[in-house]
Each structure stands twice: as structure tokens, then as C-alpha cells.
mmCIF file of C-alpha atoms and ligand atoms in Angstrom:
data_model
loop_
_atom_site.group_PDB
_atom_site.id
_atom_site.type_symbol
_atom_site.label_atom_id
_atom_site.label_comp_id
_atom_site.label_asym_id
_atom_site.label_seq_id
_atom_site.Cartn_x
_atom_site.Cartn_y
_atom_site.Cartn_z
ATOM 1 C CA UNK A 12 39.699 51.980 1.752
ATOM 2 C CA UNK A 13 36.422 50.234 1.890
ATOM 3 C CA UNK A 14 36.500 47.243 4.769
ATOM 4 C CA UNK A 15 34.561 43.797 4.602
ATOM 5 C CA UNK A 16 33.837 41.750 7.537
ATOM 6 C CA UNK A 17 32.997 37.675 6.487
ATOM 7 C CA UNK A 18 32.488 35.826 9.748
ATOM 8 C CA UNK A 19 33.307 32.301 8.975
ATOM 9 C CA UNK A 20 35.477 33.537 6.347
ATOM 10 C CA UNK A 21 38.354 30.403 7.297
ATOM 11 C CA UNK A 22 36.297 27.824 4.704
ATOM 12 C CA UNK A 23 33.917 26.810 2.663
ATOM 13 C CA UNK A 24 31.296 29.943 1.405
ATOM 14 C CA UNK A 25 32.853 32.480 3.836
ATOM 15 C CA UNK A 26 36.189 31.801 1.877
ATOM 16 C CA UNK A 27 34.927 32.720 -1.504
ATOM 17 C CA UNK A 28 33.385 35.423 -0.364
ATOM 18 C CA UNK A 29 36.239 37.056 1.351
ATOM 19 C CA UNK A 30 38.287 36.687 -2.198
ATOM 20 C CA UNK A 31 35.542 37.674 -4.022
ATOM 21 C CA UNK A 32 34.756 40.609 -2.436
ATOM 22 C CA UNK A 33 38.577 41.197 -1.970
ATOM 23 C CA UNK A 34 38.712 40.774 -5.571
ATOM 24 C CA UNK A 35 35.839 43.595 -5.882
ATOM 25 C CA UNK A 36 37.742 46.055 -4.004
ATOM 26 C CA UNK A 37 37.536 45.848 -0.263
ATOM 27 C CA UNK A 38 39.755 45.334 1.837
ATOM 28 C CA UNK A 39 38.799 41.720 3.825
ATOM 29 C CA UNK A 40 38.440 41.105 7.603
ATOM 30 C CA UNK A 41 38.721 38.021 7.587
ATOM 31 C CA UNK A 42 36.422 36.361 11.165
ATOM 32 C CA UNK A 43 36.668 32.548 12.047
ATOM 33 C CA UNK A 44 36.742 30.755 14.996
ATOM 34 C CA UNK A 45 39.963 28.662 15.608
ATOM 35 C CA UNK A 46 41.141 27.591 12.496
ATOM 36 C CA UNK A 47 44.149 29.630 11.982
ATOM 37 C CA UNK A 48 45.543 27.462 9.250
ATOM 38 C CA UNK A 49 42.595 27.565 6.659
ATOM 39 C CA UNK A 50 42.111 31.636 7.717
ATOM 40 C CA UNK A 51 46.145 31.952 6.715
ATOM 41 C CA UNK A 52 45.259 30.055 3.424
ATOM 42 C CA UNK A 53 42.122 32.780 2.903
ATOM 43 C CA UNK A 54 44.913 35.548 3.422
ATOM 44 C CA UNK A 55 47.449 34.280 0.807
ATOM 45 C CA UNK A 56 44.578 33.750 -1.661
ATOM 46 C CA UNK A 57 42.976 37.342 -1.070
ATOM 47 C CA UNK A 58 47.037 38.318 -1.372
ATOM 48 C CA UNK A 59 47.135 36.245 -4.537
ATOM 49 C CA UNK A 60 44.817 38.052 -6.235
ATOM 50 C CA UNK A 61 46.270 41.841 -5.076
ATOM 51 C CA UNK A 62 44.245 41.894 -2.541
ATOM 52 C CA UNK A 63 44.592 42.789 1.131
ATOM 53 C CA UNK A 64 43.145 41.604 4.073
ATOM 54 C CA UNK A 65 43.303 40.769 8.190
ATOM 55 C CA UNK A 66 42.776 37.948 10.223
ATOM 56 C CA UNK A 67 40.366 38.634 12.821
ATOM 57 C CA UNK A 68 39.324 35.464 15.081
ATOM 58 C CA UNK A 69 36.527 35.524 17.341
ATOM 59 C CA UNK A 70 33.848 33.383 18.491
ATOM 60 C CA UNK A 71 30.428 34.997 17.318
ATOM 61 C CA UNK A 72 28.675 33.634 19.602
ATOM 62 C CA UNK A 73 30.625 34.772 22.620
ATOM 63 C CA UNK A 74 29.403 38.483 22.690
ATOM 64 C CA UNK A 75 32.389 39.278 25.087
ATOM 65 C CA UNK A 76 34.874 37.892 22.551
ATOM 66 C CA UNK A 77 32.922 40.020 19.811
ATOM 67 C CA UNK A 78 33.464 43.268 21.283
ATOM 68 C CA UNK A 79 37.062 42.331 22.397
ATOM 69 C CA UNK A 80 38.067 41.800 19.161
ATOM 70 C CA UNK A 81 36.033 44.978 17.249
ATOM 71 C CA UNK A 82 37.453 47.036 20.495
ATOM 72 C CA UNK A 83 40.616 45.559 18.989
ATOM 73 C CA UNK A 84 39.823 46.583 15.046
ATOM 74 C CA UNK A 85 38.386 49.936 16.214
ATOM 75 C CA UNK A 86 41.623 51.215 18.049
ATOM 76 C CA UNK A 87 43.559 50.345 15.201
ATOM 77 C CA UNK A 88 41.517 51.717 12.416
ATOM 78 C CA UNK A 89 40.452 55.129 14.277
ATOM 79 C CA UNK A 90 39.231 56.498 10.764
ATOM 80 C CA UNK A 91 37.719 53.191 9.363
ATOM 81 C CA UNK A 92 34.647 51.624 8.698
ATOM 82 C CA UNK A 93 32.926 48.147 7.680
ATOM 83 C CA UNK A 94 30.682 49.042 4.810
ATOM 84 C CA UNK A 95 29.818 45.080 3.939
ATOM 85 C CA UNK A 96 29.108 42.989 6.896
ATOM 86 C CA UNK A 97 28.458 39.112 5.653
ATOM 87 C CA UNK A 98 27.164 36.926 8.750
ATOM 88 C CA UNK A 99 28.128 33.695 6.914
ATOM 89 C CA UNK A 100 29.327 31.631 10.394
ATOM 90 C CA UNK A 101 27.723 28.795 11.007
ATOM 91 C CA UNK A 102 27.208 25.166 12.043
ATOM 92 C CA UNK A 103 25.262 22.294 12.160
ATOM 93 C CA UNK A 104 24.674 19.536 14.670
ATOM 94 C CA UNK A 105 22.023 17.199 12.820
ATOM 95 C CA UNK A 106 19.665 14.907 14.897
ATOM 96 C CA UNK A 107 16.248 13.595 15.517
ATOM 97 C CA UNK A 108 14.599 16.635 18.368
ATOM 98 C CA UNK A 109 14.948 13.542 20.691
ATOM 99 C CA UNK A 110 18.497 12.440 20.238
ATOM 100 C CA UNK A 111 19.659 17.174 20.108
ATOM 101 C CA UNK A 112 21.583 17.296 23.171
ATOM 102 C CA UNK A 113 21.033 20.131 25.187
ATOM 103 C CA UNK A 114 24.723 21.892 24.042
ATOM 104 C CA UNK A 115 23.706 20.873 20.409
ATOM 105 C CA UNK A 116 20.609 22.967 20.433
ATOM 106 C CA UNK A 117 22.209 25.872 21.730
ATOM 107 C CA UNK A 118 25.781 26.365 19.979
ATOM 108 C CA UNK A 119 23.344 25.817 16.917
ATOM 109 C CA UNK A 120 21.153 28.473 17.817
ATOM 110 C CA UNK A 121 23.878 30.517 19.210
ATOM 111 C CA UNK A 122 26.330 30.245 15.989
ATOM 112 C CA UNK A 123 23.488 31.488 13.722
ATOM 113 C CA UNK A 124 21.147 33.543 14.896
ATOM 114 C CA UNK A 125 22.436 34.580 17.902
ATOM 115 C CA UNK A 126 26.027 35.541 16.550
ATOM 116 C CA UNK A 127 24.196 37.570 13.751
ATOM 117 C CA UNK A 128 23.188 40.053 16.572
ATOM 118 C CA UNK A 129 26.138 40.167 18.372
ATOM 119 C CA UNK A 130 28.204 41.287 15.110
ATOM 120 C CA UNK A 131 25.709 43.094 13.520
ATOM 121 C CA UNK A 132 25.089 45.669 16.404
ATOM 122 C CA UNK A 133 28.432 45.941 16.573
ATOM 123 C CA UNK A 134 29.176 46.805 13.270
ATOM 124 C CA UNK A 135 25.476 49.018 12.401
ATOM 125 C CA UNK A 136 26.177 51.805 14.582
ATOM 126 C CA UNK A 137 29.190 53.163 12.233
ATOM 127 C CA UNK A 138 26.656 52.562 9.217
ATOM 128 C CA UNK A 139 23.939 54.342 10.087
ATOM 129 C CA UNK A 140 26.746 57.555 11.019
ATOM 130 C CA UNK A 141 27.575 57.150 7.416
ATOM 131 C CA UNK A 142 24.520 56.703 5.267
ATOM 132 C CA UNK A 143 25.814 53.461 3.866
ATOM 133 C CA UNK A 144 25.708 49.783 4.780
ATOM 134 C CA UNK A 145 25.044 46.702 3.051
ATOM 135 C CA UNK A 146 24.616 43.673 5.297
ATOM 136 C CA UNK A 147 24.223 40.166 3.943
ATOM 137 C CA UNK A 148 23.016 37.283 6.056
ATOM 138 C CA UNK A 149 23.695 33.676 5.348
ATOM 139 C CA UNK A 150 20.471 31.558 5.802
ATOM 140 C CA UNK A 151 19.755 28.173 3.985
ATOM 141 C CA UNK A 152 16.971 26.134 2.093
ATOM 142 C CA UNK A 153 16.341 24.656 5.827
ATOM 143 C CA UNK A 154 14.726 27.711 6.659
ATOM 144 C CA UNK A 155 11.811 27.162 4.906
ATOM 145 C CA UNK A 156 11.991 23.243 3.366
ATOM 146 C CA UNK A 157 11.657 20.492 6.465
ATOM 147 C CA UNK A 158 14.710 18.417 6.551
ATOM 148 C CA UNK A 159 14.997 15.544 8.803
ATOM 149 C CA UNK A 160 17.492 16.078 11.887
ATOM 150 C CA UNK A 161 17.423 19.691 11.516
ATOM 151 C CA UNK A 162 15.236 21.100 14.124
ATOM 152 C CA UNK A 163 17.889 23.237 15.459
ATOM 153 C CA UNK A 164 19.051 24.184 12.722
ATOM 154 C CA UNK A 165 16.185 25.167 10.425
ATOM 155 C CA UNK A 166 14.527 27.069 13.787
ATOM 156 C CA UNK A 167 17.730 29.307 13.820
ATOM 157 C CA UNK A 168 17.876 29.733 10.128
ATOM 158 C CA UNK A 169 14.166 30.621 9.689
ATOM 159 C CA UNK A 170 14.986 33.225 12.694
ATOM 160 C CA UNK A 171 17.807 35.053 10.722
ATOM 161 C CA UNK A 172 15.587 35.512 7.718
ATOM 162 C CA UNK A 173 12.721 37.085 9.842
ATOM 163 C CA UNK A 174 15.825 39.167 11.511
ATOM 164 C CA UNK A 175 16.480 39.832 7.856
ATOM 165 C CA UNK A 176 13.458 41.584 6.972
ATOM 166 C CA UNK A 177 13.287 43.536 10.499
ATOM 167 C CA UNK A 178 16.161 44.659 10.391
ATOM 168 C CA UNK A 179 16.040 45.942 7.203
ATOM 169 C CA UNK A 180 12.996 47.779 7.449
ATOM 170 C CA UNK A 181 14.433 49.661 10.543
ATOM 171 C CA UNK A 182 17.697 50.884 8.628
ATOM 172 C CA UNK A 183 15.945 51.436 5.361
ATOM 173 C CA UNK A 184 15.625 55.120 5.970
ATOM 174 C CA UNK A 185 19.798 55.326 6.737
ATOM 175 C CA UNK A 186 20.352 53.370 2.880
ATOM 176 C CA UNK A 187 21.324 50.170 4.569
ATOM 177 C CA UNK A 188 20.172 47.037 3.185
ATOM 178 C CA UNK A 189 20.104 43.946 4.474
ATOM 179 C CA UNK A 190 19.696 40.797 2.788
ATOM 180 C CA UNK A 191 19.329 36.997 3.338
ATOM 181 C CA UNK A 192 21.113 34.378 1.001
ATOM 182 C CA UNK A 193 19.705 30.701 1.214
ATOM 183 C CA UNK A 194 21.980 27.891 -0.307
ATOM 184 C CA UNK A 195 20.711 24.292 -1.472
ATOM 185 C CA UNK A 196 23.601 22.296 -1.342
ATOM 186 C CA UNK A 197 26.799 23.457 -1.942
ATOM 187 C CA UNK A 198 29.926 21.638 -1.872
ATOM 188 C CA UNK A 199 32.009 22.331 1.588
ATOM 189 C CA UNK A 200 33.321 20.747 4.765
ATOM 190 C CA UNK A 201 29.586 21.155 5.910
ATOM 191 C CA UNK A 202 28.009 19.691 3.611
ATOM 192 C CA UNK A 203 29.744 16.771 3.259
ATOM 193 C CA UNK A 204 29.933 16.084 7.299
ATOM 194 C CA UNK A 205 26.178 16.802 7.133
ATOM 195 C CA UNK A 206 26.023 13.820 4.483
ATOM 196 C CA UNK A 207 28.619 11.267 6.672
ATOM 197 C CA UNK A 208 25.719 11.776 10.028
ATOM 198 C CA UNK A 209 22.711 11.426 8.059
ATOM 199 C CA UNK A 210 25.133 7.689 6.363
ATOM 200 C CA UNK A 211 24.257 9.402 3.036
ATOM 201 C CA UNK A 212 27.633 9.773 1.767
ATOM 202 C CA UNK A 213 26.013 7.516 -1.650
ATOM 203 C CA UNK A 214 23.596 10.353 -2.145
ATOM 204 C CA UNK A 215 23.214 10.773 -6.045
ATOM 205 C CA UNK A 216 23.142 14.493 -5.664
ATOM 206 C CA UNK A 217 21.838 14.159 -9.061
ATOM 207 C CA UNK A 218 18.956 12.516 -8.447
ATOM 208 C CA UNK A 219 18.173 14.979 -5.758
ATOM 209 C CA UNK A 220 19.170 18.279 -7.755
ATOM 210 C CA UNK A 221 17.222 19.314 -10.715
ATOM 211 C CA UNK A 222 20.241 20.878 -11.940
ATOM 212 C CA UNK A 223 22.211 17.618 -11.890
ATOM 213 C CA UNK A 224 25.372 18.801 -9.430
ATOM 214 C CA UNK A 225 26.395 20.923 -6.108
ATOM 215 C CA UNK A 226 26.720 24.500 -5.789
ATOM 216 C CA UNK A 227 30.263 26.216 -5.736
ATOM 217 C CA UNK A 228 30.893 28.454 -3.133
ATOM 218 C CA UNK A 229 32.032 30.916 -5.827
ATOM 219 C CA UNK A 230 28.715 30.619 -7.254
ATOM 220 C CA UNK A 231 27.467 31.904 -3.462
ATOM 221 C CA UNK A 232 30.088 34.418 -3.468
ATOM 222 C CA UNK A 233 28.515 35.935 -7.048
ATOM 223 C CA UNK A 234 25.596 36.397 -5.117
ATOM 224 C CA UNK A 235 27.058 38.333 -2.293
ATOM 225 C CA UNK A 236 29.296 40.347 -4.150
ATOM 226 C CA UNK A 237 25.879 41.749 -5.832
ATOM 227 C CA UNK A 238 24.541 42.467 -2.521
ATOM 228 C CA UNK A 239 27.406 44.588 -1.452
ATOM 229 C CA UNK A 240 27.400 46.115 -4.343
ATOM 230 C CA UNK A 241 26.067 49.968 -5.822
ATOM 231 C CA UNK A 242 24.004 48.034 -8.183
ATOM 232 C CA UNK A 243 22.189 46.439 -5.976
ATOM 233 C CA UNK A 244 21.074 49.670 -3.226
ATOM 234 C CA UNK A 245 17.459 49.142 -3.578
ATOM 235 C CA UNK A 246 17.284 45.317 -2.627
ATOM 236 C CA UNK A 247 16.486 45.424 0.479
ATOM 237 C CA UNK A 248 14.651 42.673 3.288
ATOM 238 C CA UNK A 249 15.021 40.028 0.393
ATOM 239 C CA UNK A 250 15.990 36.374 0.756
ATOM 240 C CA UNK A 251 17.161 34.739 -1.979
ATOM 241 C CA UNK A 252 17.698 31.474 -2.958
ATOM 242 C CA UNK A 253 21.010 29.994 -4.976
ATOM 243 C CA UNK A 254 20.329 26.047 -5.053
ATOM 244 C CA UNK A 255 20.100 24.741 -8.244
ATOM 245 C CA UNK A 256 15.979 24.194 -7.842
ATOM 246 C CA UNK A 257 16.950 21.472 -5.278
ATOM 247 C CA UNK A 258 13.774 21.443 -2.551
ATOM 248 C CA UNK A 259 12.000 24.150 -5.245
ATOM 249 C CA UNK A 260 10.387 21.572 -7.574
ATOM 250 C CA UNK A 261 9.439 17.898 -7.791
ATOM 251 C CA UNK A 262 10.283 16.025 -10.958
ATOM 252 C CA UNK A 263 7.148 13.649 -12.316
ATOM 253 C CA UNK A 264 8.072 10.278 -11.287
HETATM 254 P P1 LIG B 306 32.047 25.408 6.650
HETATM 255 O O1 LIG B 306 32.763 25.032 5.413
HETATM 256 O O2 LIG B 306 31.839 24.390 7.716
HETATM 257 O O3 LIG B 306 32.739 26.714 7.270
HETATM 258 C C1 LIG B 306 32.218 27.270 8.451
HETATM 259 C C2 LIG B 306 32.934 28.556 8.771
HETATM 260 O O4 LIG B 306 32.308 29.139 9.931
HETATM 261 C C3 LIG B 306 34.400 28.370 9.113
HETATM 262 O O5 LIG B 306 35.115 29.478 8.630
HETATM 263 C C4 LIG B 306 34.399 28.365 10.641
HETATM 264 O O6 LIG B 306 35.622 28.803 11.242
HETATM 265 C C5 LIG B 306 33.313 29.385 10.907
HETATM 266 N N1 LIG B 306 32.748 29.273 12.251
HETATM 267 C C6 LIG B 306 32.118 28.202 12.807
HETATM 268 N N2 LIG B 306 31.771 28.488 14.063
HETATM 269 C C7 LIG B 306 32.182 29.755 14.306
HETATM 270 C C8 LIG B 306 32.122 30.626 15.426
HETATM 271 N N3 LIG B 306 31.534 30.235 16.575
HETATM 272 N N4 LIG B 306 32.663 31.856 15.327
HETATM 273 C C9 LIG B 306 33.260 32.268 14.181
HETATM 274 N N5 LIG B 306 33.340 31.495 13.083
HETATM 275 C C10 LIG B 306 32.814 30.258 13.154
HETATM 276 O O7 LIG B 306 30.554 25.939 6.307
HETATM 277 P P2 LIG B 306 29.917 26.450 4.925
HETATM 278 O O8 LIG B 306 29.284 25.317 4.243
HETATM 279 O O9 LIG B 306 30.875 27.319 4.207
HETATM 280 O O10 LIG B 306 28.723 27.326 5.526
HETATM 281 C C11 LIG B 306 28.779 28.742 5.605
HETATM 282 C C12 LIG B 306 27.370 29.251 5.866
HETATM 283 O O11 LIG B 306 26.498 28.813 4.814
HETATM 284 C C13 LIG B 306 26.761 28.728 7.156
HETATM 285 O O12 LIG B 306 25.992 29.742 7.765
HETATM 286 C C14 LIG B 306 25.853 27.600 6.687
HETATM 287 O O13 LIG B 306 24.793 27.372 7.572
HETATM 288 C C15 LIG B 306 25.381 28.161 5.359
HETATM 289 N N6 LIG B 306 24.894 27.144 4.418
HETATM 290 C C16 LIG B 306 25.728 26.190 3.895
HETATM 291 C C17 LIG B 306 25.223 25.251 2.986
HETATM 292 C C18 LIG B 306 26.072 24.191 2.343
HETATM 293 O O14 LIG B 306 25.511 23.320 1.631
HETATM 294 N N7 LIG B 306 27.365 24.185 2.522
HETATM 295 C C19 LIG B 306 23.874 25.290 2.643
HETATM 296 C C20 LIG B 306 23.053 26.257 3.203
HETATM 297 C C21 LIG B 306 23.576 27.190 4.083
HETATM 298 P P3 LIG B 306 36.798 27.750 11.651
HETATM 299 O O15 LIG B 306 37.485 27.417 10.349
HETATM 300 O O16 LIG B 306 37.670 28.480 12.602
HETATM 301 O O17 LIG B 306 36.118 26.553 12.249
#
């Protein structure tokens, strides 16, 4: 059996990833952080499609918690191993730099970026015994487009891509890859409490999105479930971009 580990897999992208890639074979570990309700609905959807899967909550950015809980997985799964590892947790806490309260800026920082090392060095050591790995990081657009009231969070995003690309240089040589995935604006709990701080609940998203609408999270989880996949073994260090052209171009006015 082949194992998956989404963090953030409760909601949202992390959700249709765990199906998808449930759907594509593997067996799900299923990561969120207190949510138990909306991780049980993952479960009976993975289990809806013949799929199986676990629930495994944790904090990611609580590196004690982390290796509790893959102490926990390990002891139970003596001959197992996570071949997809998709850092997908994460947050935002949107504000002007001034108004970014000192626990703001660092659950931000420590959701995203620093979560992605706690898991991933965790997880690495058991890929590079077996020659095989594919690890998929979850950026955004705000890594490299300046949104207002995103400080935080476009400093920790830009800091998992460049993680991205190190890290996937260094494992290279083991047939690991490790790749970034950037979303525009895709329709989840996120998003739409991003909109109700910034008071842009009226957004026309379709004045805003060359391609007229939101991203689905299935649309993300296409994306991923290429990553993981044989067909995709030499992409390696890449980020790419799923958003619709939203921050890419600038219609004439
Ligand atoms: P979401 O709907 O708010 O879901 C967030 C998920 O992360 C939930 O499963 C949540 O678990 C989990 N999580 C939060 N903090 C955690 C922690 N400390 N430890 C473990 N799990 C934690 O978010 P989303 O929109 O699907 O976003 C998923 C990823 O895509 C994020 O990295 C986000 O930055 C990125 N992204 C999203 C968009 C977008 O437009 N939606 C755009 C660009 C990038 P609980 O259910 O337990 O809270």
C-alpha cells in the first residue's frame, strides 16, 4: 500500500486532495489541526469513493506534536512508508505590517513555512532509504504578486518556494522531487474569510479574474495528483501556478 500524508487535509484544497489522491490509489493520512468534524467528513468521502484513509491530527507547527503523532504512525505501520507528502496547511491573518500583532506574524510564519520543515524532515528520511519521494508544497500567488495586508503571509509563502527549490536540488540525486503549487483564488473557507477582513465580500471576482470565476479545489487537486504521480518524476524544484491568469496579466482598460 502506497501512503499519502495532506496536512490540512480537514477543508478546503487539502480535502480534494486527500480524495483525489485517495481516488489515485493511496491510501490517505489525513493531518488537520482541530477540526475533527470536517476531517470525519474527508474520511467518509475518501470511503465513498473505495478509498481508505486515517485521521491523523497534529499541529504542524508544534514540532513536539509532529513527532508525537509520526512516533504514533510509525509504531503502527512498522513496514510502511509516505511516498507523497503534500504540505497544504495553512493560514492567514491579513493586516496592514502596523496593525500584524506580534502572535499574527508568527502562527503565520509558523503554519507555513515553518510547519513545512517540521513534517517534511520527518517524513524525508524514509524517502531517501527508498529511492522514491514526491513532495508537493502549497505556496500561493502572494508569494510573488504584492497584496495589501499580507506581509506575513506573502514573506512565509515566498520562503516555502525558495525551500522548494533547495530542497529539491539536495534530494534530486535520491529521485525525490519536490514541487511548489501557487493558487490565485480558489473558492474555500480561506478565501472567503480573507474577503469578509479586507470588507470585500462585493468583489466581482470577475472583474478581477481573466478567466471570469474562482478556482475549485478539485482543479488544485488535478495538479497535485500529477505531482505525485510516475508521469511526472522529472519535475522537479518547479512552482507552478493554477489561478485562472488572475495577478498574471492586466486587461487594457
Ligand atoms: P482552509 O479551507 O482554511 O483549510 C485550511 C486547512 O489547514 C484545514 O484543514 C485546517 O485544519 C488546516 N490547518 C490550519 N492550521 C493548521 C495547523 N496548525 N496544523 C495542521 N493543520 C492546520 O484553507 P485552503 O484555502 O484550503 O488553503 C490550503 C492551502 O492553500 C494553504 O496553504 C493556503 O495558504 C493555500 N492557498 C489557498 C488559496 C485560496 O484561495 N483558498 C490561495 C492560495 C494558496 P482544521 O480544519 O483543523 O482547522
Amino acid at each position: 500500500m502506497k501512503y499519502a500524508l495532506v496536512t490540512g487535509g480537514s477543508r478546503g484544497i487539502g480535502r480534494a486532495i486527500c480524495v483525489q489522491l485517495a481516488k489515485d490509489g493511496y491510501s490517505v493520512i489525513i493531518n488537520y489541526k482541530s477540526n475533527h468534524a470536517a476531517a470525519e467528513e474527508t474520511l467518509r468521502l475518501i470511503r465513498e469513493v473505495g478509498g481508505t484513509a486515517e485521521l491523523l491530527p497534529f499541529d504542524v507547527s508544534d514540532m513536539d506534536a509532529v513527532n508525537a503523532a509520526m512516533d504514533k504512525w510509525e509504531t503502527t505501520h512498522q513496514d510502511d512508508f509516505i511516498d507523497v507528502l503534500v504540505n497544504n496547511a495553512g493560514i492567514i491573518k491579513d493586516d496592514v505590517l502596523l496593525g500584524i500583532e506580534p502572535n499574527d506574524w508568527h502562527a503565520v510564519v509558523d503554519i507555513n513555512i515553518n510547519g513545512f520543515y517540521y513534517v517534511t524532515r520527518r517524513v524525508l528520511s524514509n524517502m531517501i532509504i527508498n529511492h522514491h519521494g514526491r513532495i508537493i508544497n502549497m505556496s500561493s500567488i502572494a508569494a510573488t504578486h504584492p497584496f495589501k495586508g499580507q506581509v506575513n503571509y506573502s514573506a512565509a509563502k515566498a520562503a516555502i518556494e525558495g525551500a522548494t527549490r533547495s530542497l529539491a536540488v539536495e534530494v534530486a540525486p535520491k529521485q525525490i522531487t519536490v514541487n511548489a503549487i501557487a493558487p490565485g483564488l480558489i473558492a474555500t473557507e480561506l478565501l472567503y474569510n480573507s474577503a469578509a477582513e479586507h470588507d470585500n465580500l462585493d468583489i466581482d471576482i470577475k472583474k478581477i479574474v481573466p478567466m471570469r470565476r474562482l478556482g475549485l479545489p478539485e482543479e488544485v487537486a488535478y495538479l497535485a495528483s500529477f505531482l505525485a504521480s510516475d508521469k511526472a518524476a522529472y519535475i522537479s524544484g518547479q512552482v507552478i501556478g493554477i489561478n485562472g491568469m488572475y495577478g498574471t496579466f492586466v486587461e487594457k482598460l
